[in-house]
């Protein structure tokens, strides 16, 4: 191969290799399809590598690159004449029409599993395929399949449908349409999946909670306000099921997004969320997990039952205190807010004070005052210390004049 002179126009300007699937851009320059698609879709470039002219990418992502069949045949012929491994005829790129036809096959029970596996393979294969799947409305098709499985109590293709849901990017409008079009049935279907006892349950449930996080994160307030108690009981249960870290964080994000609403926060408390959050924090989780836990605890501690559950757990105050000045500025803000709520509104403030003194909360607040923490955190720390002055006044942690 080194002794054979390769025609220059057979070489891709990007990869500098013989082109396998030559395509011509709107600038008139021919590239190997794999190289130019990587340049456009993954590297997010918008200009032609050779001419530096704009590459205008239309809605149909396959139409801006025109297959150069003549050049491909010349390359194949040259390979044959020079005893070079023949370049195989490339398969045509996936189009929106191809995906639509595959989605139609989901109507037939005997083709469902095969079709879902084909769609999953295509989604994994290339970003261009995923863009075509978005345009073809694959999210709606996957949602319909999951809803049908729920209504018929069947599990065929659930794992594949959830995988596709996670692989193919979605927009806010896609998710809003899904929820409204299915009258919340997609949420109910995903909650049902989380309650199933299935093979490969870690993957299935992790994917299900990730999809649910996406839908909840983009759902309207009216959808969030009408979530049922069973929804929250299931989400809290996910925290102790041993799924992936990504799945746990997704469940926590769902709780954080839904807890600001009064009825939801009460339901979460009644579902034992406070206890499970503290137990999760005792397992030394990653930074993101701690930030989410403290954010949820802030919302739950804004109601009396939430504060009571926090105080009832032997490690409740200790866990929140420990994370102050240890994890991140976000965790600091949320931990301080939790402590402030507990101090201001909890019944039996003497018991709260004694617990804080015992676990070192007042000492940590003194460190906040003495360090370079933001002024608003210092103000909160002063507020708590003043409110419990009689308890810590004999402690050498801080001078009274600093308050």
Short mmCIF file of C-alpha atoms in Angstrom, two decimals:
data_model
loop_
_atom_site.label_atom_id
_atom_site.label_comp_id
_atom_site.label_asym_id
_atom_site.label_seq_id
_atom_site.Cartn_x
_atom_site.Cartn_y
_atom_site.Cartn_z
CA UNK A 1 0.00 0.00 0.00
CA UNK A 2 2.93 2.34 0.74
CA UNK A 3 4.27 1.93 -2.84
CA UNK A 4 0.93 2.73 -4.46
CA UNK A 5 0.20 6.35 -5.26
CA UNK A 6 -3.30 7.17 -4.08
CA UNK A 7 -5.20 9.77 -6.12
CA UNK A 8 -5.46 12.92 -4.02
CA UNK A 9 -9.19 13.28 -4.62
CA UNK A 10 -9.73 9.87 -2.98
CA UNK A 11 -8.41 11.27 0.32
CA UNK A 12 -10.72 12.82 2.92
CA UNK A 13 -9.45 16.32 3.84
CA UNK A 14 -10.23 15.61 7.52
CA UNK A 15 -9.09 12.03 8.17
CA UNK A 16 -6.43 11.99 5.36
CA UNK A 17 -7.55 8.42 4.64
CA UNK A 18 -9.22 6.88 1.59
CA UNK A 19 -12.90 7.75 1.74
CA UNK A 20 -15.31 4.88 2.37
CA UNK A 21 -18.51 6.84 1.98
CA UNK A 22 -17.76 10.11 0.13
CA UNK A 23 -20.35 12.87 0.53
CA UNK A 24 -20.30 16.41 -0.81
CA UNK A 25 -21.11 19.36 1.44
CA UNK A 26 -22.98 22.43 0.24
CA UNK A 27 -19.61 24.17 -0.14
CA UNK A 28 -18.69 21.70 -2.92
CA UNK A 29 -15.99 19.88 -0.95
CA UNK A 30 -16.18 16.11 -0.63
CA UNK A 31 -15.45 14.36 2.66
CA UNK A 32 -15.81 10.90 4.15
CA UNK A 33 -19.25 10.83 5.76
CA UNK A 34 -18.04 9.67 9.17
CA UNK A 35 -15.44 12.44 9.38
CA UNK A 36 -17.65 15.36 8.30
CA UNK A 37 -20.57 14.20 10.46
CA UNK A 38 -18.25 14.05 13.47
CA UNK A 39 -17.03 17.56 12.55
CA UNK A 40 -20.59 18.92 12.37
CA UNK A 41 -22.59 17.00 14.94
CA UNK A 42 -20.12 16.06 17.66
CA UNK A 43 -17.47 18.78 17.42
CA UNK A 44 -20.31 21.30 16.83
CA UNK A 45 -18.50 23.11 14.02
CA UNK A 46 -20.54 25.27 11.64
CA UNK A 47 -17.98 26.04 8.91
CA UNK A 48 -16.46 23.96 6.14
CA UNK A 49 -13.00 22.66 7.22
CA UNK A 50 -11.49 23.50 3.81
CA UNK A 51 -13.25 26.66 2.59
CA UNK A 52 -14.25 28.04 6.03
CA UNK A 53 -17.63 28.88 4.50
CA UNK A 54 -20.80 28.35 6.58
CA UNK A 55 -22.34 24.90 6.59
CA UNK A 56 -26.08 25.58 6.77
CA UNK A 57 -27.66 22.55 8.39
CA UNK A 58 -31.37 22.21 7.51
CA UNK A 59 -33.99 20.47 9.64
CA UNK A 60 -33.47 17.23 7.72
CA UNK A 61 -29.96 16.41 8.93
CA UNK A 62 -29.26 13.99 6.07
CA UNK A 63 -29.99 16.34 3.15
CA UNK A 64 -27.04 18.72 3.62
CA UNK A 65 -24.53 15.99 2.70
CA UNK A 66 -25.02 14.57 -0.79
CA UNK A 67 -23.65 11.06 -1.47
CA UNK A 68 -20.97 11.17 -4.20
CA UNK A 69 -21.77 7.85 -5.87
CA UNK A 70 -19.48 8.50 -8.85
CA UNK A 71 -16.44 9.04 -6.66
CA UNK A 72 -17.33 6.02 -4.52
CA UNK A 73 -17.44 3.79 -7.64
CA UNK A 74 -14.10 5.21 -8.82
CA UNK A 75 -12.53 4.43 -5.43
CA UNK A 76 -13.94 0.90 -5.43
CA UNK A 77 -12.68 0.30 -8.98
CA UNK A 78 -9.24 1.66 -8.12
CA UNK A 79 -9.07 -0.58 -5.04
CA UNK A 80 -9.85 -3.63 -7.19
CA UNK A 81 -7.23 -2.74 -9.84
CA UNK A 82 -4.52 -2.13 -7.25
CA UNK A 83 -5.29 -5.18 -5.06
CA UNK A 84 -6.29 -2.95 -2.20
CA UNK A 85 -9.03 -4.11 0.16
CA UNK A 86 -12.22 -3.09 -1.57
CA UNK A 87 -14.20 -0.35 0.14
CA UNK A 88 -17.62 -1.84 0.97
CA UNK A 89 -20.71 -0.14 -0.38
CA UNK A 90 -21.97 1.97 2.54
CA UNK A 91 -25.46 1.52 3.80
CA UNK A 92 -27.69 4.55 3.31
CA UNK A 93 -28.01 6.84 6.35
CA UNK A 94 -31.08 6.57 8.52
CA UNK A 95 -33.91 8.95 7.63
CA UNK A 96 -36.97 10.20 9.45
CA UNK A 97 -39.09 8.05 7.13
CA UNK A 98 -37.15 4.92 8.16
CA UNK A 99 -37.82 5.64 11.83
CA UNK A 100 -41.50 6.37 11.23
CA UNK A 101 -41.87 3.00 9.50
CA UNK A 102 -40.14 1.24 12.38
CA UNK A 103 -42.40 2.97 14.90
CA UNK A 104 -45.45 1.76 12.96
CA UNK A 105 -44.28 -1.82 13.48
CA UNK A 106 -44.79 -1.37 17.23
CA UNK A 107 -48.52 -1.79 16.59
CA UNK A 108 -47.94 -5.50 15.96
CA UNK A 109 -47.25 -7.51 19.15
CA UNK A 110 -45.08 -10.09 17.35
CA UNK A 111 -42.77 -7.33 16.04
CA UNK A 112 -42.54 -5.14 19.14
CA UNK A 113 -39.44 -6.57 20.80
CA UNK A 114 -37.51 -6.88 17.53
CA UNK A 115 -38.42 -3.32 16.55
CA UNK A 116 -37.49 -1.86 19.94
CA UNK A 117 -34.11 -3.59 19.83
CA UNK A 118 -33.52 -2.25 16.33
CA UNK A 119 -34.37 1.29 17.47
CA UNK A 120 -32.10 0.92 20.50
CA UNK A 121 -29.23 -0.21 18.28
CA UNK A 122 -29.74 2.74 15.94
CA UNK A 123 -29.82 5.17 18.87
CA UNK A 124 -26.51 3.81 20.18
CA UNK A 125 -24.91 3.71 16.73
CA UNK A 126 -24.77 7.40 15.75
CA UNK A 127 -25.85 10.87 16.81
CA UNK A 128 -27.35 11.43 13.35
CA UNK A 129 -29.70 8.52 14.03
CA UNK A 130 -30.76 10.04 17.33
CA UNK A 131 -31.60 13.33 15.62
CA UNK A 132 -33.75 11.48 13.08
CA UNK A 133 -35.50 9.69 15.93
CA UNK A 134 -36.32 13.00 17.61
CA UNK A 135 -37.83 14.30 14.37
CA UNK A 136 -39.85 11.11 13.95
CA UNK A 137 -41.42 11.46 17.40
CA UNK A 138 -39.81 8.41 18.97
CA UNK A 139 -40.40 9.74 22.51
CA UNK A 140 -44.15 9.69 21.96
CA UNK A 141 -43.92 6.14 20.62
CA UNK A 142 -41.89 4.94 23.61
CA UNK A 143 -44.31 6.64 26.01
CA UNK A 144 -47.25 4.95 24.31
CA UNK A 145 -45.54 1.59 24.57
CA UNK A 146 -44.87 2.03 28.29
CA UNK A 147 -48.44 3.19 28.92
CA UNK A 148 -49.81 0.16 27.02
CA UNK A 149 -47.56 -2.19 29.01
CA UNK A 150 -48.85 -0.65 32.24
CA UNK A 151 -52.49 -0.93 31.22
CA UNK A 152 -52.07 -4.54 30.08
CA UNK A 153 -49.67 -5.43 32.92
CA UNK A 154 -47.10 -6.72 30.42
CA UNK A 155 -43.33 -6.18 30.56
CA UNK A 156 -42.26 -6.99 26.98
CA UNK A 157 -39.83 -4.39 25.68
CA UNK A 158 -39.86 -2.21 28.79
CA UNK A 159 -36.07 -2.30 29.18
CA UNK A 160 -35.49 -1.39 25.52
CA UNK A 161 -38.09 1.40 25.50
CA UNK A 162 -36.57 3.01 28.61
CA UNK A 163 -33.09 2.73 27.13
CA UNK A 164 -34.23 4.51 23.96
CA UNK A 165 -35.93 7.19 26.05
CA UNK A 166 -32.60 7.91 27.76
CA UNK A 167 -30.43 7.69 24.66
CA UNK A 168 -32.46 10.08 22.50
CA UNK A 169 -32.33 13.74 23.63
CA UNK A 170 -35.60 15.49 24.43
CA UNK A 171 -36.89 19.04 24.67
CA UNK A 172 -39.25 20.73 27.13
CA UNK A 173 -42.00 20.79 24.51
CA UNK A 174 -41.58 17.03 23.92
CA UNK A 175 -42.04 16.25 27.61
CA UNK A 176 -44.97 18.64 28.06
CA UNK A 177 -46.73 17.10 25.07
CA UNK A 178 -46.12 13.61 26.47
CA UNK A 179 -47.67 14.43 29.85
CA UNK A 180 -50.67 16.29 28.44
CA UNK A 181 -51.27 13.83 25.62
CA UNK A 182 -51.22 10.84 27.96
CA UNK A 183 -53.20 12.55 30.73
CA UNK A 184 -50.43 11.78 33.24
CA UNK A 185 -50.50 8.12 32.24
CA UNK A 186 -46.81 8.13 31.37
CA UNK A 187 -45.98 9.19 34.94
CA UNK A 188 -48.21 6.43 36.30
CA UNK A 189 -46.58 3.93 33.94
CA UNK A 190 -43.07 4.86 35.09
CA UNK A 191 -44.10 4.61 38.75
CA UNK A 192 -45.49 1.17 37.93
CA UNK A 193 -42.15 0.15 36.40
CA UNK A 194 -40.34 1.27 39.56
CA UNK A 195 -42.52 -1.09 41.55
CA UNK A 196 -41.92 -4.13 39.33
CA UNK A 197 -39.80 -7.13 40.27
CA UNK A 198 -37.97 -7.67 36.99
CA UNK A 199 -34.71 -9.14 35.75
CA UNK A 200 -31.87 -6.64 35.40
CA UNK A 201 -33.82 -4.44 37.81
CA UNK A 202 -30.89 -2.07 38.52
CA UNK A 203 -30.70 -1.00 34.87
CA UNK A 204 -34.47 -0.96 34.32
CA UNK A 205 -35.27 1.05 37.44
CA UNK A 206 -32.34 3.41 36.96
CA UNK A 207 -33.52 4.16 33.42
CA UNK A 208 -37.12 4.54 34.60
CA UNK A 209 -36.26 7.06 37.30
CA UNK A 210 -34.03 8.99 34.86
CA UNK A 211 -36.91 9.28 32.40
CA UNK A 212 -39.23 10.29 35.22
CA UNK A 213 -36.75 12.97 36.32
CA UNK A 214 -36.73 14.43 32.81
CA UNK A 215 -40.53 14.51 32.64
CA UNK A 216 -40.97 15.98 36.13
CA UNK A 217 -38.26 18.56 35.51
CA UNK A 218 -40.12 19.87 32.47
CA UNK A 219 -43.70 19.35 33.65
CA UNK A 220 -46.04 22.24 34.41
CA UNK A 221 -46.99 23.24 37.94
CA UNK A 222 -50.49 21.84 37.41
CA UNK A 223 -48.99 18.40 36.76
CA UNK A 224 -46.78 18.59 39.85
CA UNK A 225 -49.68 19.69 42.05
CA UNK A 226 -51.81 16.67 41.22
CA UNK A 227 -49.22 13.95 41.84
CA UNK A 228 -50.64 11.09 43.90
CA UNK A 229 -49.38 9.79 47.27
CA UNK A 230 -48.32 6.53 45.65
CA UNK A 231 -45.92 8.50 43.46
CA UNK A 232 -44.00 9.81 46.48
CA UNK A 233 -44.04 6.49 48.33
CA UNK A 234 -42.46 4.84 45.29
CA UNK A 235 -39.80 7.53 44.84
CA UNK A 236 -38.82 7.35 48.51
CA UNK A 237 -38.63 3.57 48.14
CA UNK A 238 -36.14 3.96 45.27
CA UNK A 239 -33.59 5.37 47.73
CA UNK A 240 -33.27 2.02 49.50
CA UNK A 241 -33.50 -0.32 46.49
CA UNK A 242 -29.79 -0.40 45.66
CA UNK A 243 -30.00 1.14 42.17
CA UNK A 244 -27.19 3.09 40.50
CA UNK A 245 -25.79 6.34 41.91
CA UNK A 246 -27.15 8.12 38.86
CA UNK A 247 -30.57 6.66 39.58
CA UNK A 248 -30.44 7.74 43.24
CA UNK A 249 -29.53 11.29 42.25
CA UNK A 250 -32.39 11.29 39.73
CA UNK A 251 -34.84 10.21 42.46
CA UNK A 252 -33.51 12.97 44.72
CA UNK A 253 -33.90 15.54 41.94
CA UNK A 254 -37.53 14.45 41.51
CA UNK A 255 -38.10 14.96 45.23
CA UNK A 256 -36.42 18.37 45.11
CA UNK A 257 -38.51 19.48 42.10
CA UNK A 258 -41.81 18.36 43.65
CA UNK A 259 -41.31 19.23 47.33
CA UNK A 260 -41.98 23.01 47.16
CA UNK A 261 -45.72 22.34 46.81
CA UNK A 262 -47.40 22.14 50.23
CA UNK A 263 -49.37 18.94 49.74
CA UNK A 264 -46.39 17.22 48.13
CA UNK A 265 -44.06 18.08 50.98
CA UNK A 266 -46.52 16.71 53.55
CA UNK A 267 -46.93 13.52 51.52
CA UNK A 268 -43.15 13.11 51.28
CA UNK A 269 -42.84 13.48 55.05
CA UNK A 270 -45.62 10.92 55.56
CA UNK A 271 -43.79 8.57 53.17
CA UNK A 272 -40.75 8.56 55.48
CA UNK A 273 -38.58 10.74 53.26
CA UNK A 274 -36.78 12.53 56.11
CA UNK A 275 -35.58 9.26 57.66
CA UNK A 276 -34.39 7.85 54.31
CA UNK A 277 -32.58 11.08 53.42
CA UNK A 278 -30.66 11.06 56.70
CA UNK A 279 -29.80 7.39 56.28
CA UNK A 280 -28.58 8.10 52.75
CA UNK A 281 -26.41 10.95 54.03
CA UNK A 282 -24.89 8.64 56.65
CA UNK A 283 -23.54 6.44 53.82
CA UNK A 284 -21.01 9.14 52.82
CA UNK A 285 -22.48 10.02 49.41
CA UNK A 286 -20.91 12.16 46.70
CA UNK A 287 -21.14 15.97 46.69
CA UNK A 288 -24.11 16.17 44.31
CA UNK A 289 -26.09 13.73 46.44
CA UNK A 290 -25.44 15.73 49.61
CA UNK A 291 -26.53 18.97 47.94
CA UNK A 292 -29.77 17.35 46.81
CA UNK A 293 -30.44 15.79 50.23
CA UNK A 294 -29.98 19.12 52.03
CA UNK A 295 -32.16 20.91 49.47
CA UNK A 296 -35.01 18.46 50.05
CA UNK A 297 -34.60 18.61 53.83
CA UNK A 298 -34.92 22.39 53.66
CA UNK A 299 -38.34 22.09 51.99
CA UNK A 300 -39.50 19.29 54.28
CA UNK A 301 -38.38 21.11 57.42
CA UNK A 302 -40.59 24.05 56.51
CA UNK A 303 -43.49 21.98 57.90
CA UNK A 304 -43.80 20.91 61.53
CA UNK A 305 -43.92 17.17 60.84
CA UNK A 306 -40.74 17.38 58.79
CA UNK A 307 -38.86 19.13 61.58
CA UNK A 308 -40.18 16.62 64.09
CA UNK A 309 -38.93 13.70 61.98
CA UNK A 310 -35.52 15.31 61.64
CA UNK A 311 -35.25 15.73 65.41
CA UNK A 312 -36.57 12.22 66.04
CA UNK A 313 -33.70 10.67 64.06
CA UNK A 314 -30.68 10.31 66.35
CA UNK A 315 -28.36 11.62 63.64
CA UNK A 316 -30.65 14.28 62.16
CA UNK A 317 -29.02 17.47 63.47
CA UNK A 318 -25.57 15.87 63.46
CA UNK A 319 -25.75 15.02 59.74
CA UNK A 320 -26.77 18.54 58.75
CA UNK A 321 -24.13 20.09 61.02
CA UNK A 322 -21.39 17.83 59.67
CA UNK A 323 -21.93 18.96 56.07
CA UNK A 324 -21.71 22.66 56.91
CA UNK A 325 -18.39 24.09 55.57
CA UNK A 326 -17.42 20.65 54.29
CA UNK A 327 -19.03 19.96 50.92
CA UNK A 328 -19.73 23.04 48.78
CA UNK A 329 -21.19 26.57 48.96
CA UNK A 330 -24.55 25.17 47.83
CA UNK A 331 -24.49 22.62 50.65
CA UNK A 332 -23.53 25.37 53.12
CA UNK A 333 -26.54 27.47 52.12
CA UNK A 334 -28.95 24.57 52.42
CA UNK A 335 -27.54 23.20 55.67
CA UNK A 336 -27.74 26.64 57.29
CA UNK A 337 -31.35 27.05 56.15
CA UNK A 338 -32.28 23.67 57.64
CA UNK A 339 -30.67 24.54 60.97
CA UNK A 340 -32.37 27.94 60.96
CA UNK A 341 -35.81 26.40 60.38
CA UNK A 342 -35.31 23.81 63.11
CA UNK A 343 -34.15 26.45 65.61
CA UNK A 344 -36.90 28.96 64.88
CA UNK A 345 -39.95 26.78 64.63
CA UNK A 346 -39.39 23.45 66.39
CA UNK A 347 -41.35 22.75 69.55
CA UNK A 348 -39.21 21.88 72.57
CA UNK A 349 -36.47 24.37 71.70
CA UNK A 350 -34.50 23.42 74.83
CA UNK A 351 -34.11 19.86 73.49
CA UNK A 352 -33.07 21.30 70.12
CA UNK A 353 -30.47 23.48 71.83
CA UNK A 354 -29.09 20.60 73.87
CA UNK A 355 -28.81 18.42 70.76
CA UNK A 356 -27.00 21.19 68.89
CA UNK A 357 -24.60 21.67 71.74
CA UNK A 358 -23.99 17.94 71.95
CA UNK A 359 -23.23 17.42 68.22
CA UNK A 360 -21.13 20.57 67.84
CA UNK A 361 -23.56 22.73 65.89
CA UNK A 362 -22.76 25.87 67.89
CA UNK A 363 -19.04 25.28 67.45
CA UNK A 364 -19.52 24.96 63.68
CA UNK A 365 -21.57 28.19 63.65
CA UNK A 366 -18.73 29.94 65.45
CA UNK A 367 -16.34 28.78 62.75
CA UNK A 368 -18.70 30.26 60.15
CA UNK A 369 -18.46 33.63 61.94
CA UNK A 370 -14.69 33.47 62.21
CA UNK A 371 -14.07 32.37 58.61
CA UNK A 372 -14.56 34.00 55.23
CA UNK A 373 -18.12 32.75 54.69
CA UNK A 374 -20.58 35.02 52.85
CA UNK A 375 -22.23 37.71 54.99
CA UNK A 376 -25.70 36.20 54.70
CA UNK A 377 -24.42 32.90 56.14
CA UNK A 378 -22.81 34.77 59.01
CA UNK A 379 -26.09 36.60 59.65
CA UNK A 380 -27.93 33.28 59.86
CA UNK A 381 -25.29 31.89 62.20
CA UNK A 382 -25.60 34.95 64.48
CA UNK A 383 -29.39 34.60 64.47
CA UNK A 384 -29.18 30.99 65.67
CA UNK A 385 -26.50 31.72 68.27
CA UNK A 386 -28.43 34.65 69.71
CA UNK A 387 -31.60 32.59 69.98
CA UNK A 388 -29.76 29.94 72.03
CA UNK A 389 -27.39 32.17 73.95
CA UNK A 390 -28.35 30.73 77.33
CA UNK A 391 -27.27 27.28 76.23
CA UNK A 392 -23.86 28.02 74.79
CA UNK A 393 -22.88 31.19 76.74
CA UNK A 394 -20.50 29.25 78.99
CA UNK A 395 -18.86 27.57 76.04
CA UNK A 396 -15.43 28.96 75.05
CA UNK A 397 -16.25 28.66 71.31
CA UNK A 398 -16.86 32.36 70.73
CA UNK A 399 -16.71 35.73 72.44
CA UNK A 400 -20.05 37.32 73.23
CA UNK A 401 -18.92 40.63 71.74
CA UNK A 402 -18.81 39.14 68.24
CA UNK A 403 -22.56 38.81 68.27
#
